Every structure is written in structure tokens, then in C-alpha cells.
JSON list of C-alpha atoms in Angstrom, two decimals:
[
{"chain": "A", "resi": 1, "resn": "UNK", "atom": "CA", "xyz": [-90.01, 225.03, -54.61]},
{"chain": "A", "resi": 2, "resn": "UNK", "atom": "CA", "xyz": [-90.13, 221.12, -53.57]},
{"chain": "A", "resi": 3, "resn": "UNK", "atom": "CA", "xyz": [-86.61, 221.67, -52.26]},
{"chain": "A", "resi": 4, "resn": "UNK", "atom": "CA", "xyz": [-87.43, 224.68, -50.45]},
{"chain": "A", "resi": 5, "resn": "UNK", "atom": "CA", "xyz": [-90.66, 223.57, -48.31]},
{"chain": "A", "resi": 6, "resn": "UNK", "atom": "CA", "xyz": [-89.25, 220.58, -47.40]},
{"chain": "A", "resi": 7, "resn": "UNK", "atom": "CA", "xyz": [-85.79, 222.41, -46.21]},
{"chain": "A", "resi": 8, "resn": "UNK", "atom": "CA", "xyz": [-87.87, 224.76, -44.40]},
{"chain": "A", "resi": 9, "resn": "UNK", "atom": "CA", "xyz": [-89.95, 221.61, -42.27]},
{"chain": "A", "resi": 10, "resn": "UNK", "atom": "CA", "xyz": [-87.25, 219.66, -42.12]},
{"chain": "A", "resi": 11, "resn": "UNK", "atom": "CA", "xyz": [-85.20, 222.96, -40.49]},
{"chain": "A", "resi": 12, "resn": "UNK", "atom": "CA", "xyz": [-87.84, 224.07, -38.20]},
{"chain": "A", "resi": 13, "resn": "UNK", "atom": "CA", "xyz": [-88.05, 220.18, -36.98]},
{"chain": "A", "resi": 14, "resn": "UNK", "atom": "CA", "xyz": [-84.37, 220.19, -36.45]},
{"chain": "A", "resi": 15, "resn": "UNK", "atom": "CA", "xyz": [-84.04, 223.72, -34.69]},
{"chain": "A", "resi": 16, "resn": "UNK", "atom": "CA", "xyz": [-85.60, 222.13, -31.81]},
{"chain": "A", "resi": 17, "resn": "UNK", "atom": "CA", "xyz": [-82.50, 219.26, -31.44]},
{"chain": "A", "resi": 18, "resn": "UNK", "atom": "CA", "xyz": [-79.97, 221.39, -32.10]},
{"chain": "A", "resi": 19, "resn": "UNK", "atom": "CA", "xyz": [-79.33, 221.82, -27.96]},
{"chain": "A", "resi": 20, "resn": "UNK", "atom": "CA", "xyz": [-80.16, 218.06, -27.68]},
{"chain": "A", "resi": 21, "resn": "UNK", "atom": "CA", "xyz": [-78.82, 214.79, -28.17]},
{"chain": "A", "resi": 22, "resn": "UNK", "atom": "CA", "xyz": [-80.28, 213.50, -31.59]},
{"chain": "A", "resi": 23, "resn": "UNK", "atom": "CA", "xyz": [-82.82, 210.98, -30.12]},
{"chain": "A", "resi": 24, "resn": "UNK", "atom": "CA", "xyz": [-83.63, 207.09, -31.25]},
{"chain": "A", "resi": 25, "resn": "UNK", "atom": "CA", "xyz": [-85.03, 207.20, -34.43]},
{"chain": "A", "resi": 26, "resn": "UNK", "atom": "CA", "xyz": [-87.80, 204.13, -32.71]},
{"chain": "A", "resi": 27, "resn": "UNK", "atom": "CA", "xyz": [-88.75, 207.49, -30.56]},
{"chain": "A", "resi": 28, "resn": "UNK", "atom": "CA", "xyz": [-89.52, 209.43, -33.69]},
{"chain": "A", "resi": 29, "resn": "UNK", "atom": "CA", "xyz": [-91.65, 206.71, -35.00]},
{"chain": "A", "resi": 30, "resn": "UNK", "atom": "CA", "xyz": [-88.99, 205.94, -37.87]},
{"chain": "A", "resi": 31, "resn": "UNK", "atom": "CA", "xyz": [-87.91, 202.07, -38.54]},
{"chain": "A", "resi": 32, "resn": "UNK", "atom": "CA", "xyz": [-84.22, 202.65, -38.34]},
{"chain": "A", "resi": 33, "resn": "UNK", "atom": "CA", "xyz": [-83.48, 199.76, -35.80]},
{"chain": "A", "resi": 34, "resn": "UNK", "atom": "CA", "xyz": [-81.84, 197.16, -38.51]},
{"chain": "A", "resi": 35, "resn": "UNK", "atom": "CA", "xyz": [-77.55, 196.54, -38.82]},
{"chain": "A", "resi": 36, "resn": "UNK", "atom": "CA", "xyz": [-78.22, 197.13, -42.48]},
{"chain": "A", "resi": 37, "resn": "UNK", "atom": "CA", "xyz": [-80.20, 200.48, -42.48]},
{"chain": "A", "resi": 38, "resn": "UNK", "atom": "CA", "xyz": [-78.08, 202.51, -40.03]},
{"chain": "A", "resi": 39, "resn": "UNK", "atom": "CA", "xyz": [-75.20, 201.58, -42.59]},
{"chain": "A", "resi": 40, "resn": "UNK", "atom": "CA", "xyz": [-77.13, 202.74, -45.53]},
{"chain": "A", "resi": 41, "resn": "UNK", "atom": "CA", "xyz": [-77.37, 206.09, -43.62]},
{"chain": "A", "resi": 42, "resn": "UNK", "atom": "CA", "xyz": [-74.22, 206.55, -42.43]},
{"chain": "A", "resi": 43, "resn": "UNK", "atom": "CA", "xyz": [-72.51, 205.77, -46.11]},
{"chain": "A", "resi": 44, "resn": "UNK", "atom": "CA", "xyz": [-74.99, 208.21, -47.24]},
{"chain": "A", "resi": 45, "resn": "UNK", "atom": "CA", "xyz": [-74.63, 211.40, -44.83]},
{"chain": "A", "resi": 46, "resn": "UNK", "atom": "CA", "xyz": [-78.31, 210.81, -43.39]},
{"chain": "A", "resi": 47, "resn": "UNK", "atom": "CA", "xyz": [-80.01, 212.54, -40.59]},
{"chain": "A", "resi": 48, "resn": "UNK", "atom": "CA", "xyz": [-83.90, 211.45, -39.40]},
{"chain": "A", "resi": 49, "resn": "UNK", "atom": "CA", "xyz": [-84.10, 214.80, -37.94]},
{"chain": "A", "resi": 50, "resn": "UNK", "atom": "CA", "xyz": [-83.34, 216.72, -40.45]},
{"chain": "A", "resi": 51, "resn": "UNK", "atom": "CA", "xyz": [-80.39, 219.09, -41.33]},
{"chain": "A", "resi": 52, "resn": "UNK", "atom": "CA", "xyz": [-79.86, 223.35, -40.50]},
{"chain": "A", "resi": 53, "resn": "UNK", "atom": "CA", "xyz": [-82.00, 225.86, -42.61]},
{"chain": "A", "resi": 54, "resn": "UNK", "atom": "CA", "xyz": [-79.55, 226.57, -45.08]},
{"chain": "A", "resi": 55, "resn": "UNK", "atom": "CA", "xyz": [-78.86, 222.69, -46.06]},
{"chain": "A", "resi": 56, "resn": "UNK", "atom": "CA", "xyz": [-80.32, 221.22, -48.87]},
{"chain": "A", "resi": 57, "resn": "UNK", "atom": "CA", "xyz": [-80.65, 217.26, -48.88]},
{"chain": "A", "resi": 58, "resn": "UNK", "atom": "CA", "xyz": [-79.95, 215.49, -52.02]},
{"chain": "A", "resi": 59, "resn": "UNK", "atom": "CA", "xyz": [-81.57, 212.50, -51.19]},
{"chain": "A", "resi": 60, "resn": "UNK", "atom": "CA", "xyz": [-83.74, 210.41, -49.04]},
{"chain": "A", "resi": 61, "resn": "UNK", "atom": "CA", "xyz": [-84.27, 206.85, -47.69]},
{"chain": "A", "resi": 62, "resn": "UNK", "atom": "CA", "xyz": [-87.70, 205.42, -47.55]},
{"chain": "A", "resi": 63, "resn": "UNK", "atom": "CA", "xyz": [-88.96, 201.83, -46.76]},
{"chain": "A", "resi": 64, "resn": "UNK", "atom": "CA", "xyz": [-90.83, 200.49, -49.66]},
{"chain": "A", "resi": 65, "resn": "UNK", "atom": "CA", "xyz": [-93.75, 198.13, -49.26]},
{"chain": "A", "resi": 66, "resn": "UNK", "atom": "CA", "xyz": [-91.88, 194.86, -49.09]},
{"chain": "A", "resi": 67, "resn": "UNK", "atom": "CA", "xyz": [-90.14, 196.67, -45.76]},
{"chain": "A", "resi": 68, "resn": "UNK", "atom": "CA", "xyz": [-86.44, 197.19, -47.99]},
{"chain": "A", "resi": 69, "resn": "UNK", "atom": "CA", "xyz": [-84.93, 200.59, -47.25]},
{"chain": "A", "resi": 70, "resn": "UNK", "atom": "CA", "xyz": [-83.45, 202.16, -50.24]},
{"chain": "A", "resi": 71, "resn": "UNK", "atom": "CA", "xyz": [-81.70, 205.49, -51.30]},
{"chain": "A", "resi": 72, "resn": "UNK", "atom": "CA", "xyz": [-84.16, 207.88, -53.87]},
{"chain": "A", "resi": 73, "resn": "UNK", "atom": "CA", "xyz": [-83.84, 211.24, -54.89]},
{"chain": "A", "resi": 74, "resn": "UNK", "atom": "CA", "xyz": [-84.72, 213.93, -52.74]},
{"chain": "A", "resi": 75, "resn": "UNK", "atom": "CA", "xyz": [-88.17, 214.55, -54.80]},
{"chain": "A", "resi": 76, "resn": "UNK", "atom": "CA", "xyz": [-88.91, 210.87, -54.48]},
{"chain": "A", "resi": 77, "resn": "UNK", "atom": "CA", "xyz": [-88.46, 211.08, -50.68]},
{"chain": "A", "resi": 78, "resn": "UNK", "atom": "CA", "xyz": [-90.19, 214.35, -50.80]},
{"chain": "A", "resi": 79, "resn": "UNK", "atom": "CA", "xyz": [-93.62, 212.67, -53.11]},
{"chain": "A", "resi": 80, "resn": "UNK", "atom": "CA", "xyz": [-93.52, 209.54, -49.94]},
{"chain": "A", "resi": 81, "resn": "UNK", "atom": "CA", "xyz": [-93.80, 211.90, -47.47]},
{"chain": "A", "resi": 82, "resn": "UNK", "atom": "CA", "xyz": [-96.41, 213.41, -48.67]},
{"chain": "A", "resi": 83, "resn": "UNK", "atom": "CA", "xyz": [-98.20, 210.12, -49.36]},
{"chain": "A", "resi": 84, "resn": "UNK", "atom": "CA", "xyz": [-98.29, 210.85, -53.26]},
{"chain": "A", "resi": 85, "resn": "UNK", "atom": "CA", "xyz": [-95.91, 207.47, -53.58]},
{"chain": "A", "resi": 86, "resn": "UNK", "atom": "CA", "xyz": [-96.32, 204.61, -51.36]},
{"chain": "A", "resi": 87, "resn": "UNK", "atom": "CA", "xyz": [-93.34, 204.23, -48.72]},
{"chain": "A", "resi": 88, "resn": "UNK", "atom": "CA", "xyz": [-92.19, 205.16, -45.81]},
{"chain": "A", "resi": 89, "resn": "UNK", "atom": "CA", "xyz": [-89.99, 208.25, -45.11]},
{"chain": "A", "resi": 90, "resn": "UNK", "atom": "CA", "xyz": [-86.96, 207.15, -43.40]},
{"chain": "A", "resi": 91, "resn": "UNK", "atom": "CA", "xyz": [-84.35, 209.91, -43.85]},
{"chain": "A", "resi": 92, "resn": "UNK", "atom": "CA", "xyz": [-83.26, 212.62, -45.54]},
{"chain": "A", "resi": 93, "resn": "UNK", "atom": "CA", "xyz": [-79.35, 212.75, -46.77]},
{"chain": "A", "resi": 94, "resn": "UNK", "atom": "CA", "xyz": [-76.69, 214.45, -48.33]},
{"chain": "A", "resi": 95, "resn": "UNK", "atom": "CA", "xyz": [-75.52, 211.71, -50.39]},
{"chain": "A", "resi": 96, "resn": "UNK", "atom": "CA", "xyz": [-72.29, 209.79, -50.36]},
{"chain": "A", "resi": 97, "resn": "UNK", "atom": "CA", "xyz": [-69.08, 212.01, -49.87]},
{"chain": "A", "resi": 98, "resn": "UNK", "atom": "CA", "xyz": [-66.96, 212.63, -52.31]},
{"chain": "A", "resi": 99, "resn": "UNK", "atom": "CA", "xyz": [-63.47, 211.62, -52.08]},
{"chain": "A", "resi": 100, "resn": "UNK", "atom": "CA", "xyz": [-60.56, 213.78, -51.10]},
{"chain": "A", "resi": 101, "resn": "UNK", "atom": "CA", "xyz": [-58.42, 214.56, -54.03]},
{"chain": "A", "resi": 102, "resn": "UNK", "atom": "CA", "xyz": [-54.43, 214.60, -54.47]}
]
């Protein structure tokens, strides 16, 4: 039920870039700007905006309190944003691909 509310926000947020450019995650309020980060979301299948309606993220990055982003479950990422666990949201992702196979 988690999964679902936060697939539905997270959808109706996205609808609205799906025309547009994704924009600077410094626009969206979201510390993203670090080398280190952007990696961490790229190896991971991230989006800060979100992903269509009918995709379910498996994980999230948040910022813990010493300002270190890290990869958590989705429910983790789902409890910070809903400031029941201290953090920031950062991301929400589909986790690391898997590789192809011979």
C-alpha cells in the first residue's frame, strides 16, 4: 500500500515532465550537485522526478544527517519522506541493472 501511494505521487509529479527536459535537481530543492552523488544515481537507475505510473521503484537515496547520500530500500526512502526517519529524500531508483546474460 506503501508502494502504491508513493508510485501514485511520485507519477502524478512526473506526468508534468514528461513533455519537458528533466530539470536541475538544485531547482527541485534536492542536493544532487556532488561528482559522487550523480554517480550513485546513475549506477543505480535513479530519477529525482520520479518514474511513469506503472513503475515501481525499488529503492531510494536519501542524505543522512552527517550530509552522506546512501542507497535504502524503497520503504526506508518512503518512512524519510514522510519525516518518520530523519534524512533527506534524494531519489527514488530502480536499482542496479542486472547484467546481460550469454
Amino acid at each position: 500500500m506503501t508502494a502504491a501511494a508513493l508510485t501514485l505521487l511520485m507519477g502524478l509529479g512526473a506526468a508534468s515532465f514528461l513533455d519537458s527536459p528533466e530539470p536541475p535537481a538544485d531547482h527541485l530543492g534536492l542536493s544532487v550537485q556532488d561528482e559522487a552523488t550523480s554517480r550513485l544515481l546513475e549506477r543505480n537507475n535513479c530519477s529525482t522526478t520520479g518514474f511513469e505510473p506503472d513503475v515501481i521503484p525499488s529503492a531510494a537515496v536519501i542524505r543522512d544527517r552527517a550530509g552522506r547520500a546512501k542507497v535504502v530500500s524503497f520503504d526506508h526512502g518512503w518512512a524519510v519522506f514522510n519525516n518518520e526517519r530523519p534524512g533527506e529524500l534524494v531519489a527514488v531508483c530502480l536499482g542496479r541493472p542486472t547484467s546481460a546474460r550469454r
